Tab-separated table of C-alpha atoms and ligand atoms in Angstrom:
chain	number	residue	atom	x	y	z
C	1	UNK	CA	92.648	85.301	-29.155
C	2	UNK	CA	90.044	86.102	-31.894
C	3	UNK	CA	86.224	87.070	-31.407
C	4	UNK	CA	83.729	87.474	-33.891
C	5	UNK	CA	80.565	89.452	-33.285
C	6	UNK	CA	77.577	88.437	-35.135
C	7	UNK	CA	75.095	91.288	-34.459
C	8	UNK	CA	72.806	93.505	-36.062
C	9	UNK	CA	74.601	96.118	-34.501
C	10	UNK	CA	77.919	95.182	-34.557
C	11	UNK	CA	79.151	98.531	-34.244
C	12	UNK	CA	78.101	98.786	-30.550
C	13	UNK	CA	80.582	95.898	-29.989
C	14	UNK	CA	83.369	97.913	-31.429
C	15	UNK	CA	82.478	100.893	-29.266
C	16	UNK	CA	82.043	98.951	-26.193
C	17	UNK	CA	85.951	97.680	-26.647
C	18	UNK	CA	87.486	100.280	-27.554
C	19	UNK	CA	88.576	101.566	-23.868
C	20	UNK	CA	90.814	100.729	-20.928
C	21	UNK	CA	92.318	97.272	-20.167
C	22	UNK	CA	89.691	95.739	-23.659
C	23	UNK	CA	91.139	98.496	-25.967
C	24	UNK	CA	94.895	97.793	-24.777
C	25	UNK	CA	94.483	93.971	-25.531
C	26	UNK	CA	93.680	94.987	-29.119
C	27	UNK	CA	96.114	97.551	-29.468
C	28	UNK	CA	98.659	95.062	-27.800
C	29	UNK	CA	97.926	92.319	-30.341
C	30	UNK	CA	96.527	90.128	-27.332
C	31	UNK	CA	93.055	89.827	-28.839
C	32	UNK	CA	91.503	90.700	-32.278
C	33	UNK	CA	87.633	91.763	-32.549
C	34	UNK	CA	85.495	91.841	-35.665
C	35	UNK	CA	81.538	92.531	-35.946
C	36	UNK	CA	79.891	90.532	-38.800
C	37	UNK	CA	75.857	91.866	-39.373
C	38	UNK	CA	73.862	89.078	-40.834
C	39	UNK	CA	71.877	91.788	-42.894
C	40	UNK	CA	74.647	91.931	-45.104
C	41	UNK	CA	74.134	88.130	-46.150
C	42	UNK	CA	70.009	88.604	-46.610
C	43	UNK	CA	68.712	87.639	-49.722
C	44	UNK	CA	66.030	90.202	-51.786
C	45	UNK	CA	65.534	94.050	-51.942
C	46	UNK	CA	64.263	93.830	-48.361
C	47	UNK	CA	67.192	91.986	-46.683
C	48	UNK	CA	65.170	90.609	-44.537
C	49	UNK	CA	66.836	88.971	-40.957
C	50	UNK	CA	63.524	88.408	-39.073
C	51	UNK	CA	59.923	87.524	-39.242
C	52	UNK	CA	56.810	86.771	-37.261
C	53	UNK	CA	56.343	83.665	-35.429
C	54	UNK	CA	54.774	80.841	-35.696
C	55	UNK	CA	52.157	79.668	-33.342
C	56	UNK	CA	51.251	83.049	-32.755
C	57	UNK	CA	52.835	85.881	-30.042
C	58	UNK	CA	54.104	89.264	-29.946
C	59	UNK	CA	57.534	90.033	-31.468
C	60	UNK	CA	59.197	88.772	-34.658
C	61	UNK	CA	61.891	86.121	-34.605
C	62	UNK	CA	65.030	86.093	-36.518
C	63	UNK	CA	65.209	83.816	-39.122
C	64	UNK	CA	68.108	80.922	-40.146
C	65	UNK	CA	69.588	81.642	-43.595
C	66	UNK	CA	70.902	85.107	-43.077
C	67	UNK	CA	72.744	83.822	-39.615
C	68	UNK	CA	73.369	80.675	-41.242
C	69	UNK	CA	75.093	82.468	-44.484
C	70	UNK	CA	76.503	84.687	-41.996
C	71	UNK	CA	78.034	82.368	-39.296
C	72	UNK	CA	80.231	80.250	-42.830
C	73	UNK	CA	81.584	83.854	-43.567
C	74	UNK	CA	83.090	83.875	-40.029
C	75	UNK	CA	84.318	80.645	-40.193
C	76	UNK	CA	85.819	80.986	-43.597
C	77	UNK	CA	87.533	83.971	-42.248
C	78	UNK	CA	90.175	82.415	-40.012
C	79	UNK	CA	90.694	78.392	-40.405
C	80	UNK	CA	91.207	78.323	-36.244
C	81	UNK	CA	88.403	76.286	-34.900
C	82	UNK	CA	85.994	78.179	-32.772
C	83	UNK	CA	83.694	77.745	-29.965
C	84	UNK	CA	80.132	79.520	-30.821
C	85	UNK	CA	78.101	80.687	-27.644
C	86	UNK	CA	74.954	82.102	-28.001
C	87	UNK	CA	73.547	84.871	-25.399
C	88	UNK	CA	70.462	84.673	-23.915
C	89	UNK	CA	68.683	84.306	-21.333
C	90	UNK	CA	68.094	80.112	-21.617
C	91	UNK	CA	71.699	79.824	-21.236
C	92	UNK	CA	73.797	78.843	-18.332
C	93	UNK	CA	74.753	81.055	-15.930
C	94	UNK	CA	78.081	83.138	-16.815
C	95	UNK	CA	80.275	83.219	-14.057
C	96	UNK	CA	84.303	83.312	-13.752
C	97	UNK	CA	85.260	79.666	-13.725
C	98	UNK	CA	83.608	79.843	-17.079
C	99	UNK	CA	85.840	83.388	-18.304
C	100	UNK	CA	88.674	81.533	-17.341
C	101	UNK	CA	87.750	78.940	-19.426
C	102	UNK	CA	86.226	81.200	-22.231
C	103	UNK	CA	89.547	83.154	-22.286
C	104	UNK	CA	91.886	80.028	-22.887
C	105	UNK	CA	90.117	79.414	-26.260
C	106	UNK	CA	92.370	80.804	-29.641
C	107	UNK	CA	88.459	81.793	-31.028
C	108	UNK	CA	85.008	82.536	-29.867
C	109	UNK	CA	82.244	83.418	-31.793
C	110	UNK	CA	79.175	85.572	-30.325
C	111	UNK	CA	76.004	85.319	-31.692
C	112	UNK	CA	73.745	88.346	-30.104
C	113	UNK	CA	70.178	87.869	-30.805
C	114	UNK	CA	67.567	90.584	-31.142
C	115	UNK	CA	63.705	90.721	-31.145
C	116	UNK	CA	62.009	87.599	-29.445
C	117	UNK	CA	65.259	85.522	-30.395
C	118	UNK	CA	66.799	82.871	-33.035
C	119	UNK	CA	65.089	79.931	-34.967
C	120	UNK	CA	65.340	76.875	-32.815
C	121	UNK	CA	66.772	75.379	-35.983
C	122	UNK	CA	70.080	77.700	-36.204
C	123	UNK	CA	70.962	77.163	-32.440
C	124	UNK	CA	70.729	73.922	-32.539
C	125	UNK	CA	72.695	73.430	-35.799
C	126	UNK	CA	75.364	75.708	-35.327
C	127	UNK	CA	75.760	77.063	-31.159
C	128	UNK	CA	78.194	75.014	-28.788
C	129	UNK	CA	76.627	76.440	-25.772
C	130	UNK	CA	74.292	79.090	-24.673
C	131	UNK	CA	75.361	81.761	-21.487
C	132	UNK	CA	73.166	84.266	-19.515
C	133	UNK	CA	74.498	87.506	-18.166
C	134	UNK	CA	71.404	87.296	-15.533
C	135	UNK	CA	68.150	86.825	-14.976
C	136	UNK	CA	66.571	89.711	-17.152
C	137	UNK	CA	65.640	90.309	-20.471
C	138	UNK	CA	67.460	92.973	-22.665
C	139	UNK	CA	66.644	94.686	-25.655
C	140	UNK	CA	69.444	92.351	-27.187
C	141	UNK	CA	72.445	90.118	-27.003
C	142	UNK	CA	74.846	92.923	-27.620
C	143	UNK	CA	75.739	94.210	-24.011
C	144	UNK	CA	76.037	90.049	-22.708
C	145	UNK	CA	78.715	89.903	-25.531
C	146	UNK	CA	80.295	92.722	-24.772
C	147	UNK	CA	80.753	91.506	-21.284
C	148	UNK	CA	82.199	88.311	-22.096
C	149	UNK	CA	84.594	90.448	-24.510
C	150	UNK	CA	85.666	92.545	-21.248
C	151	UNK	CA	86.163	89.549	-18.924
C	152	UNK	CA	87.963	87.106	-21.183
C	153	UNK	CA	90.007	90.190	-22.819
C	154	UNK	CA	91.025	91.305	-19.197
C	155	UNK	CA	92.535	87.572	-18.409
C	156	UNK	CA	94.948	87.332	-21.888
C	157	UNK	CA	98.317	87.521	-20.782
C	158	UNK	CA	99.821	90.992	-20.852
C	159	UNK	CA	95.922	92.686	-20.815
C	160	UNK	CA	96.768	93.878	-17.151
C	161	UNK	CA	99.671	95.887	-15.700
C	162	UNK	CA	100.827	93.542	-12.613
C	163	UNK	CA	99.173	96.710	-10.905
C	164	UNK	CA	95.865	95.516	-12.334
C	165	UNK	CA	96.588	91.813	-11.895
C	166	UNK	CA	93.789	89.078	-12.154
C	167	UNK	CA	95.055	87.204	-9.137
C	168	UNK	CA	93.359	89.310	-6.703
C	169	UNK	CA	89.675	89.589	-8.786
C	170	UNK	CA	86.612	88.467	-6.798
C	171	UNK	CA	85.749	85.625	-7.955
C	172	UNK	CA	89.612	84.622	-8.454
C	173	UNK	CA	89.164	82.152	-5.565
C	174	UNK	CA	85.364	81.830	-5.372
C	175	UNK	CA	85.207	84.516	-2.722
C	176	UNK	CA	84.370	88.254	-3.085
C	177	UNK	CA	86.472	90.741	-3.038
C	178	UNK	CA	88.221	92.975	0.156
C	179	UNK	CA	87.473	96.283	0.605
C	180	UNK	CA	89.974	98.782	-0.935
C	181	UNK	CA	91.684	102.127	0.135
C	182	UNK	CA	93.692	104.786	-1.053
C	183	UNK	CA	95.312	108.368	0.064
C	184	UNK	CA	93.792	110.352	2.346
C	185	UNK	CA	94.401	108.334	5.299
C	186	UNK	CA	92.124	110.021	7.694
C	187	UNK	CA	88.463	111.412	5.592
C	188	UNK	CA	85.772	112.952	7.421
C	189	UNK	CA	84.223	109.522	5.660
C	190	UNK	CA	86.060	107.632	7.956
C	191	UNK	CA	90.074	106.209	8.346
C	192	UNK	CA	92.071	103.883	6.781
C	193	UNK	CA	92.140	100.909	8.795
C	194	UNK	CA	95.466	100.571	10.343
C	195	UNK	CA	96.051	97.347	9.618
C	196	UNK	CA	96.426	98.308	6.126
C	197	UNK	CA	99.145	100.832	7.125
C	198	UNK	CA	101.280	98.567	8.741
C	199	UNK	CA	103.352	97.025	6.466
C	200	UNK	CA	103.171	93.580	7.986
C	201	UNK	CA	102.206	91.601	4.571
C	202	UNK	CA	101.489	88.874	6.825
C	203	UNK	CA	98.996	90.732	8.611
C	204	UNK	CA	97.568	92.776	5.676
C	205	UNK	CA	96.715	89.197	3.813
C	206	UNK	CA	95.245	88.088	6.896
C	207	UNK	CA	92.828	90.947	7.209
C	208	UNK	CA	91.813	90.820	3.695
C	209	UNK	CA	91.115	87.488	3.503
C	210	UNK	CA	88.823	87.338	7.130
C	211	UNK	CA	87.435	90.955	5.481
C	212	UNK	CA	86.618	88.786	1.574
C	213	UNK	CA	85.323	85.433	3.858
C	214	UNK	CA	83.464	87.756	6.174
C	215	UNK	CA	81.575	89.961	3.155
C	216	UNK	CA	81.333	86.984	1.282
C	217	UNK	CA	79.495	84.697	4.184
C	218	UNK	CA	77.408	88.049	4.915
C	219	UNK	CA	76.291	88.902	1.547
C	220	UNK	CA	76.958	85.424	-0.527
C	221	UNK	CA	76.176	82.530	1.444
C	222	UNK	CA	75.724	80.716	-1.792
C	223	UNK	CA	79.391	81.230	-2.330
C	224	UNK	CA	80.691	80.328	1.103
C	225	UNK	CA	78.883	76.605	0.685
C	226	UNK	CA	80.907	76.878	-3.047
C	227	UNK	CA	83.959	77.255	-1.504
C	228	UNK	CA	86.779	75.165	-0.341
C	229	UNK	CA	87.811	76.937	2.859
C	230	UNK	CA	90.332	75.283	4.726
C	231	UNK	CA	90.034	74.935	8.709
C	232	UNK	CA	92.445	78.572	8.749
C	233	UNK	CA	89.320	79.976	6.764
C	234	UNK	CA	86.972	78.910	8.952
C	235	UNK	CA	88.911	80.126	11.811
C	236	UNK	CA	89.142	83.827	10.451
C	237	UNK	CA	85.426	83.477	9.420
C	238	UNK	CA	84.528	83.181	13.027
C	239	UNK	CA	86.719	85.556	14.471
C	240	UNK	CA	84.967	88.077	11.872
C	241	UNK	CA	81.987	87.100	12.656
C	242	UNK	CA	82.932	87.706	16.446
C	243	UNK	CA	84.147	91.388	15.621
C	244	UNK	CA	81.990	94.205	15.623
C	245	UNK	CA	82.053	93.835	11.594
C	246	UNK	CA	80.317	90.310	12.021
C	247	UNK	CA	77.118	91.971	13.745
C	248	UNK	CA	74.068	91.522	11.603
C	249	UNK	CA	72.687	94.503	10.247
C	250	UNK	CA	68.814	94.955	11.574
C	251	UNK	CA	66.685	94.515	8.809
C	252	UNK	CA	65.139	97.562	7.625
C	253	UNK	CA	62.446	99.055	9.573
C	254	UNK	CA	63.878	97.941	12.999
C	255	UNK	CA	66.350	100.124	14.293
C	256	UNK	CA	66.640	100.684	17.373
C	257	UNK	CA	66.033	97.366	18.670
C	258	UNK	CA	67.742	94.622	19.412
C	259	UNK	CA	68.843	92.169	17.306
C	260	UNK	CA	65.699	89.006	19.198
C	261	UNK	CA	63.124	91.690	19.114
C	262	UNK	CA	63.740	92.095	15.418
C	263	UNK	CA	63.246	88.183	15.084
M	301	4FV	C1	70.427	88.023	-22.489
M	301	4FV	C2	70.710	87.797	-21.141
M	301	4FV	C3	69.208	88.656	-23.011
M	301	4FV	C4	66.653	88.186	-24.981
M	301	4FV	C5	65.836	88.514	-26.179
M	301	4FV	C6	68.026	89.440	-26.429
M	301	4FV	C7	67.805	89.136	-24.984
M	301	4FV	C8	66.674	89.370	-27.076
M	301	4FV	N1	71.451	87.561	-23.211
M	301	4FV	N2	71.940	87.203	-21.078
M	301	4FV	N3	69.976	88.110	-20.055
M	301	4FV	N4	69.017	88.577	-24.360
M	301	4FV	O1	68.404	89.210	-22.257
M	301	4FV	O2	72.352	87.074	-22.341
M	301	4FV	O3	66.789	88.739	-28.318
């Protein structure tokens, strides 16, 4: 897989993948990263990528030609068609249904905005599709690239030691994730729970999927409505719910009493 970076930093890009399971991808030939900075296709002495806009408002907006001179040096750089995605705020949602279906692509090309944002003009001539990290605003579109980088570089084939595998991410299956453990067994934080000592794999998958339906219900409702669970799901949903794990946690400023006073 190839991504270009079109950024007026695109140093911070490099940075941000050059460790762990991102910088292994590259050094394993799995996926190729270059940073393209539209000030280097500016016309005049000033190389100028922005400027105020119209109608008025605070900030400065940047402008089309440099991106646009910028985004046919990218594309003249490898003939491989490539999907362009735009971060920002106004686009939809990023989630991992759409990683998965980032990381099948051969090329992706980030555009990271700065300042108030892009001319209308250049998204709409030249971005496929526009993707939020979240509801805030950052300083720019560098970090929401850089996450797309990490999640789509994690999924190529041969990113992750079986150890690390992708099969068992949150998300994977629309729920979150189970709680982990490691050595010691017995902390003055608390114990391992035995189930997880057992070596019963049938068991052990049964307790971490009633622990990921239970955590997800609990904390994600939106999710549980998402998800397909089949009548075995809801059957360990309840039963969690029914175990001490399943009691609702007062809300704050109530302890002490019980669960109808708090109503
Ligand atoms: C953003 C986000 C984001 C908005 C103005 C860059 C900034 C500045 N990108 N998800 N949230 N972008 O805040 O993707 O140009």
């Amino acid at each position: 897989m190839r991504i270009d970076v079109v950024s007026l930093f695109p140093e911070f890009i490099a940075q941000c993948a050059a460790f762990g399971v991102v910088g292994r991808a590259g050094e394993r030939g799995l996926m190729s990263l270059h940073g393209w900075n539209p000030r280097d296709h500016a016309e005049g002495n000033y190389r100028r990528v922005d400027d105020r806009p119209f109608g008025g408002g605070p900030g400065m907006v940047m402008l089309i030609d440099p991106l646009r001179a910028c985004l046919r040096a990218v594309r003249e750089a490898d003939p491989r068609p490539a999907r362009v995605i735009y971060m920002s705020p106004q686009g939809r949602p990023l989630d991992q249904a759409k990683v998965r279906e980032l990381a099948a692509c051969e090329r992706l090309i980030l555009l990271c905005g700065r300042y108030e944002g892009v001319d209308e003009r250049l998204l709409q001539a030249e971005v496929d599709e526009e993707l939020s990290i979240g509801d805030y605003v950052l300083s720019g579109g560098e970090l929401a690239a850089a996450v797309v980088v990490d999640a789509v570089a994690r999924l190529q084939d041969g990113a992750l030691n079986d150890a690390e595998s992708a099969v068992q991410d949150s998300f994977e299956d629309g729920l979150l994730d189970c709680p982990h453990y490691t050595r010691p067994v017995a902390h003055e934080l608390g114990v391992v729970p035995e189930v997880l000592m057992s070596g019963n794999h049938a068991r052990i998958a049964r307790w971490r999927r009633m622990q990921a339906l239970g955590r997800t219900w609990l904390r994600r409702p939106d999710l549980i409505d998402e998800a397909a669970l089949t009548p075995a799901d809801r059957a360990l949903l309840e039963a969690w719910k029914a175990s001490d794990e399943g009691v609702q946690p007062l809300p704050d400023g109530h302890a002490g009493e019980s669960p109808e006073q708090a109503e």
